[in-house]
Phi, psi and omega in degrees: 000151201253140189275124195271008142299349200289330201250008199285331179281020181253168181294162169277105197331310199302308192288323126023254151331309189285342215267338187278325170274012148321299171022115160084324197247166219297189189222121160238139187258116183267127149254109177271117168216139180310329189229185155275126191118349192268341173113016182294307192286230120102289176270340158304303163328293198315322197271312187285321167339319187269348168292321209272315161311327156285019179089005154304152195232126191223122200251165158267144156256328152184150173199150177231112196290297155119068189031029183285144150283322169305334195296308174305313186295318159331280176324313189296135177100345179280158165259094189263169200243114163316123223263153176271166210256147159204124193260125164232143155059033194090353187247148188247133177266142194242128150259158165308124206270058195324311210278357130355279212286299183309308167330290186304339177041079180278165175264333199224139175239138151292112162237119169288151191019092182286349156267027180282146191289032211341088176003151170281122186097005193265155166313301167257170194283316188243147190280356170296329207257348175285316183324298181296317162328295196289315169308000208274307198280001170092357184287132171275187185203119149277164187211142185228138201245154132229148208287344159334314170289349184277127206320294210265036161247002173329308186261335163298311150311332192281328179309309206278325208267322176081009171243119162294127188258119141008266154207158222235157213222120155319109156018275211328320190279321158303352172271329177262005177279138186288332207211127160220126178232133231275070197278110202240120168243155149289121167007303204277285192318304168266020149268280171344267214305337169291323195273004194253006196045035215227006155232336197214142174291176187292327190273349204266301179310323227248346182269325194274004169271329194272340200267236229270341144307033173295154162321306181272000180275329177282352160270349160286288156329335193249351181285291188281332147328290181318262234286358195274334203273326151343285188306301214269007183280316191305313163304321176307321202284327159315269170345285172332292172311322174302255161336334186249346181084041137302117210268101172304184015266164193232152207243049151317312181228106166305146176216134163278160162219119171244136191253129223233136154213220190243004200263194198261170170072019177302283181345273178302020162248314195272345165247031169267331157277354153265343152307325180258007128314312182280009156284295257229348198035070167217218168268168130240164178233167144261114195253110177282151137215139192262104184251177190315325200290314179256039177293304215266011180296171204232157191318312212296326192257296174324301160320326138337276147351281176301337179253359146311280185294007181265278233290331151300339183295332169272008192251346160118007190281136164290132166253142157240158175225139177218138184305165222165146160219004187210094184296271136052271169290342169292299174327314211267304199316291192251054162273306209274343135342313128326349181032057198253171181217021159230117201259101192263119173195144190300174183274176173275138163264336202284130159317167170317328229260309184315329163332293194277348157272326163258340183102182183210112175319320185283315184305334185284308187310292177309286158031277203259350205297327188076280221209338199281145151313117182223119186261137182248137220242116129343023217279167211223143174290344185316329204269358162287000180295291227264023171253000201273176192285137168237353153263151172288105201316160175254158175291148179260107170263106212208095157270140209290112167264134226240329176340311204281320184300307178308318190271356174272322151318324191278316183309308159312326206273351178272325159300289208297355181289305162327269198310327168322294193291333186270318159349325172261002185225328180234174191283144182297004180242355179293315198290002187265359173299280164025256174254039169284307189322327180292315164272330168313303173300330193296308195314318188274340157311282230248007214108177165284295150015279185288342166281354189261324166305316196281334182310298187305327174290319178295318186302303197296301183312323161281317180307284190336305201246002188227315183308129196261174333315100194312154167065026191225149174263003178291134142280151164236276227278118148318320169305347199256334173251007159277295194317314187271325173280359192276290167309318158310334208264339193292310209292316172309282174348274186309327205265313173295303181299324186272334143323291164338279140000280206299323174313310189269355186281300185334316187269359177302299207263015172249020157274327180310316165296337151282318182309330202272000196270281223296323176306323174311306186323295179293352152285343186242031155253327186307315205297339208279159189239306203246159197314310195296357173274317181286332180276328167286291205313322182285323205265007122318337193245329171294328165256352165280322175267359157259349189052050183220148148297137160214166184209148204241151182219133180228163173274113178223133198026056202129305190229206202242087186264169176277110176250354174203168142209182188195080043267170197308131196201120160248010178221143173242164190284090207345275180346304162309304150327315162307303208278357171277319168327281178313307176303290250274288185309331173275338173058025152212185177334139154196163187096195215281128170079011126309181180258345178246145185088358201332283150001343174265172213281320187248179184272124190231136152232182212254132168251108179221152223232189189283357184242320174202162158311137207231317180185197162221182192235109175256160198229125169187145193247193162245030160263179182248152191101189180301190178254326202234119198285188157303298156005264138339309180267359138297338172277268195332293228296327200279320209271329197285317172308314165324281182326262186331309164324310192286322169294304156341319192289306171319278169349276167326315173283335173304312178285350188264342165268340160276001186267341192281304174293335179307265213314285180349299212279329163297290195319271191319352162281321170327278179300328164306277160002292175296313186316276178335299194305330184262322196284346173254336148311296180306302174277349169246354155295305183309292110044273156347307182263342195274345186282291227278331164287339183272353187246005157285298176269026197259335167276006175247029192245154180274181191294324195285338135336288201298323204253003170266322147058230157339307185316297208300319158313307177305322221258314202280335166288308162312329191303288200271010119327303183297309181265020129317269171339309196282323190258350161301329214259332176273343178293307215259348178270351167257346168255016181073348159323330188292114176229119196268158187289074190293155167196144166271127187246163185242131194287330182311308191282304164340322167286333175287321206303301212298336191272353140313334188236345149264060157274357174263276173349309214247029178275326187261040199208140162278158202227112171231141177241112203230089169228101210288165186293341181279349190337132145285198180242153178259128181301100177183173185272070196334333145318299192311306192260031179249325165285340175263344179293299161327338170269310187294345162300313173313324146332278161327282158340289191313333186219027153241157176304154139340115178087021203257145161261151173227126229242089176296143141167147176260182187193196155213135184213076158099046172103340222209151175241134170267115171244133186236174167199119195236152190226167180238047170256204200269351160100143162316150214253081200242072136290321190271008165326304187275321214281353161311322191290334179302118186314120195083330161319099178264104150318166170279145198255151150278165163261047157259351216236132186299137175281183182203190202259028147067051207228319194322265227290335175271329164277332144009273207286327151334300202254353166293320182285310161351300185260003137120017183250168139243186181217139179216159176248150184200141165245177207317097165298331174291317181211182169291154179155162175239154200203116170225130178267109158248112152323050199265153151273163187275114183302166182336290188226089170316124179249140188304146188287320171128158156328091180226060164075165216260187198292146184243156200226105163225141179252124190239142174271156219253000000 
């Protein structure tokens, strides 16, 4: 065999490869930060300047100051490319203009926050994927991150944060970034720039320091930045190494390697190398090779093996398994290819004497390792207890099939046919070429057997017919019983070998067949979002690739219930229960072909992950006995780990949104609270005193006295009429109670009652109304929208100056009448867009301007949605000022509203 050192000084095909297709395309730089606010954009800004100064043209493509002055001061001097208008839902959106930016063809474009979502009607869904367009086109990109976005931290953040992030940037775009650099604040520092408003306006600040800025949630976070941005500078350097033929290990970084095989004391090795990971921080992998040798391992050792590679893997390990013929020399290739630079491997087991015959993988390894560490681990036989089966395996039912022995007979009678016609033309030692051929095929057909049948059968057949004295089993010639035992020992040989062959294609290709079920499998749990999706999928997959009933069991209050099977099965058997009971509390095997339980009808084991137990798994067929080959049961252990993973996974986003709705449900009481206590405090104080002056003083007080009051009595009882009224309208729209009163209405008249019942509220404000008479009419509840057009006045009112206009007017549009309503006030905040509508929610306010109970603008949308329309906020493009848009669709068949008179204007002094 050619030694495959040979090839250890060539660059690496891959690396390589990934290095050509850079080729042609842009170069990208990720500014990676733990939070919003730590300075990505701010130093992205900074590097291109210092790009521009070096005679590089360099454009903005979006930057978002998010009003920062420092930010704003930056962006100047720069060339930004105009962003294109896009109308979603009535509001026009500015996204990045890709076909600009390529058109403009700059060498280096900015783009901020690259895991932003694109308006519906953007070429792509997401700006990561314009980012690869342009990267595409030979253009570089700087960029800006937050570590929140990266897919597959998704659920670790929401763990720590308890906020689930959206959206998310595939692994995949930071694994092709050229560059990735790490913009790191301190905790302490970016709380100061929030409470210093240099991130968030103050009152937007001051919730996010109590929620998702806490100390330890940003220390979490700037924890998981280092290190994602660590993993990937540690692939470049791999790469680098890789690409150049650079002979490792390079001690940049520490890496573990532990080496797993089938022999005891395996355990205790692999968590003797994740103990010196967690010393060392650093990875590890658990590295198998697989040689020839272990087609012939016995269950007992294949079993071992596989719960090996479960138990590093759960134990935080990469399992690798890699093909091999000198384990030794393969082990050190692939460290130092790999660049690990500590080697975990067991003491020699073999005696001396097989030592000096067969070698010793660990001498060898200390040997061959160079610069690599290689600790040798003491491992005990004790921990084979705990790898060994605690169920009882069923027998490889391999019943005697007579086919091969037949096609190996046709074979043989087709050679001696062959050989009969080459008989007249070459020498008689010649024709046994023949029929070896005849045992090579039976081999590779039918086996070993039948290749051992056919050897003898060829044997008898050369001797018979061709040997002289021909048609007699007597030799006369010694050369002829040379010839013929020569040919037997080839035939065993050759027969054996191809065997072999036929043995390892086979189980290659039903592992392949497996390999291609469980990727499957695990493609399709990744796809499922609810528990009940992930559990048919699992009790669906285990039994078409087991040929078994199953039922799946999870813990619900206490105890152990049926939550899926497949065929469909909810009721079990006392007995079954215990023994589902018993795995689930023991966190093992029980039930038919366990040691505990027997007696019950299924097999139940504990589906469980690297942190706990998750549920359990039951099994059962209509045969009798075990259940399960050797086999089989390394398949379940791979498809129940899936599972269990998977389930977890669910489990977690459940607990992290009930922990989300938890926290929601306070803030909102929290604010229920705060409301009442000021918004009903407030208007029955007035009320209070102003009652308690008229019934002291009223006969000495003068009439203009009296009847101002009065007013106030009257005005402070409308108050808390309304917002009484706001919290009956919030109630019944969060409990699915609304149900509105359709009539086809004309929008016009509606508009007058409502501005008619806020004519007292709108008194220190002109009032213009542009609704033209053709509207059609529309199908809705005059009520519902007549309270919403009245709360957006109220609105209005409340946060425009005293003599400001507030401007009503419709259209029809694209199926649908638009009622807009605008005010000239200082306008939304805009972050605060979506979150007005939120139940409790106030923008920041001045203090001249009336509070209010944060209850209007969330029935708005309650009630508007009610009726099959929508409401979105924007603010003003002509002057300051908020513009809130209502949406109705038009019905099927609409009747014109009619002439009902011309645009009306009213003016009120202020």
């Amino acid at each position: 065999m050619p030694d495959d050192r040979s090839n250890e000084n060539r660059p690496s095909p891959d690396a390589l490869l990934e290095h050509a297709e850079r080729e042609g395309r842009g170069r990208l730089r990720i500014f990676l930060g733990a939070a919003p606010g730590v300075g990505k954009t701010y130093e992205m800004l900074m590097s291109g300047r210092a790009r521009l100064a070096d005679g590089i043209d360099v454009v903005i493509g979006v930057v978002e100051t998010h009003g920062r002055r420092e930010t704003q001061t930056l962006v100047e001097g720069y060339e930004v490319i105009p962003r294109r208008k896009i109308d979603y839902k009535g509001r026009v959106l500015d996204e990045m203009d890709i076909d600009a930016i390529l058109a403009r063809r700059p060498a280096l474009v900015l783009v901020d926050e690259l895991a932003h979502t694109n308006a519906p009607g953007s070429r792509h869904p997401k700006r990561y994927l314009d980012v690869q367009e342009i990267l595409a086109r030979g253009i570089d990109v700087y960029t800006t991150l937050n570590i929140q976005h990266v897919e597959s931290l998704n659920d670790v953040v929401a763990q720590i944060t308890r906020v689930r992030v959206r959206e998310t940037v595939p692994d995949s775009i930071i694994d092709q970034a050229d560059d990735v650099e790490i913009i790191d604040l301190t905790p302490d520092d970016l709380i100061k720039r929030l409470e210093e408003g240099k991130v968030y306006f103050p009152n937007t600040a001051q919730r996010a320091i109590e929620n998702y800025f806490s100390s330890g949630n940003l220390t979490a976070l700037r924890e998981l930045a280092l290190r994602r941005t660590a993993q990937r500078v540690d692939e470049q350097l791999l790469n680098h190494m890789q690409s150049h033929a650079i002979q490792g290990p390079w001690a940049a970084g520490e890496r573990v390697l532990v080496c797993v095989d089938a022999r005891p004391g395996g355990a205790a090795r692999i968590r003797y190398a994740r103990r010196l990971a967690d010393r060392l921080r650093a990875p590890w992998t658990a590295l198998h090779v697989d040689t020839p040798r272990s087609a012939g391992m016995s269950e007992e050792d294949k079993d071992r093996l596989a719960t090996l590679m479960r138990l590093a893997e759960q134990l935080g390990a990469e399992v690798t398994t890699i093909p091999g013929q000198n384990v030794a020399q393969d082990i050190v290739r692939h460290a130092t290819a790999n660049n690990f630079t500590h080697i975990v491997v067991g003491r020699p087991t073999r005696s001396r004497w097989r030592e000096l015959i067969e070698g010793s993988l660990t001498y060898d390894l200390i040997r061959n390792a160079g610069d690599i560490s290689v600790h040798v681990i003491s491992g005990t036989e004790r921990d084979a207890e705990a790898t060994s089966r605690r169920v009882k395996a069923a027998a490889e039912q391999k019943h005697f099939q007579i086919w091969p022995y037949l096609l190996a007979t046709t074979y043989v009678a087709g050679s001696l046919a062959v050989s009969a016609v080459l008989d007249q033309f070459l020498d008689v030692r010649n024709l046994a070429i023949v029929f070896l051929l005849a045992v090579l095929t039976s081999a590779v057909a039918g086996g070993l057997w039948p290749a051992l049948y056919a050897c003898f059968l060829s044997a008898l057949a050369f001797n018979y017919f061709f040997l002289e004295p021909r048609y007699t089993l007597t030799i006369r010639d010694p050369e002829s019983i040379v010839a013929l035992a020569v040919f037997l020992a080839v035939a065993v040989i050759a027969s054996n070998l191809a065997a072999r062959m036929q043995r390892q294609a086979v189980a290659a290709r039903s592992r392949a067949r497996a390999t291609e079920d469980i990727y499957l499998f695990s493609r399709k749990l990744a796809g499922a979002g609810t528990l009940d999706d992930v559990l048919w999928a699992t009790a669906f997959q285990i039994a078409s690739m087991l040929k078994l009933r199953v039922v799946l069991l999870l813990p619900e209050d206490g105890t152990i219930t049926v939550k899926a099977g497949y065929p469909p099965d909810d009721t079990l058997a006392e007995a079954d229960i215990a023994a589902a009971r018993w795995a689930w509390e023991h966190n093992r095997a029980a039930g038919r072909g366990a040691d505990t339980l027997p007696g019950a009808k299924r097999l139940y084991l504990p589906l469980r992950t690297g942190r706990t137990a998750i549920g359990v798994v039951g099994l059962d067929n209509d045969k009798q006995g075990p259940l399960l080959t050797p086999e089989q049961q390394r398949l379940l252990d791979a498809l129940a780990d899936q599972a269990a993973v998977a389930i977890e996974r669910v489990q977690l986003v459940a607990d992290v949104d009930r922990a989300k709705l938890a926290a929601e449900a306070d803030r909102l009481r929290s604010a229920l609270l705060t409301s009442i206590s000021h918004d009903l405090k407030t208007p029955l104080s007035a009320i209070m005193g102003a009652a308690g002056t008229l019934k002291e003083f009223a006969p000495g007080l003068p009439e203009p006295d009296r009847a101002e009051l009065l007013s106030t009595v009257i005005d402070e009882s409308e108050r808390l009429n309304r917002f009484i009224a706001n919290l009956l309208d919030m109630t019944k729209i969060e409990s699915g109670a609304m149900e509105p009163n359709y009539a086809l209405h004309y929008v016009g008249d509606i508009v007058g009652t409502a501005l008619n019942r806020a004519r007292k509220i709108t008194s220190e404000h002109k009032i213009e109304v542009d609704i033209p008479p053709d509207l059609p009419m529309l199908k809705l509840d005059p009520v519902l929208f007549e309270q919403v057009l009245f709360n957006l006045l109220d609105n209005a009112s409340k946060y425009s100056p005293s003599g400001s206009t507030i401007r009503v007017q419709g259209w029809a549009d694209n199926g649908s009448v638009i009622v807009q309503i605008m005010d000239e006030g200082p306008g939304i905040p805009g972050h605060d867009l979506e979150r007005v509508f939120d139940t409790f929610y106030r923008a920041r306010k001045g203090d001249q301007v009336r509070a209010g109970t944060g209850l209007g603008l969330s029935i708005c949308r309650g009630f508007v949605e009610s009726m099959g329309g929508t409401i979105s906020a924007a603010n003003r493009t002509d002057r300051t000022g908020a513009a809130f848009t209502i949406r109705i669709p038009m019905p099927a068949e609409a009747p014109d509203a009619g002439n009902r008179g011309e645009e009306t204007s009213v003016d009120r002094p202020s």
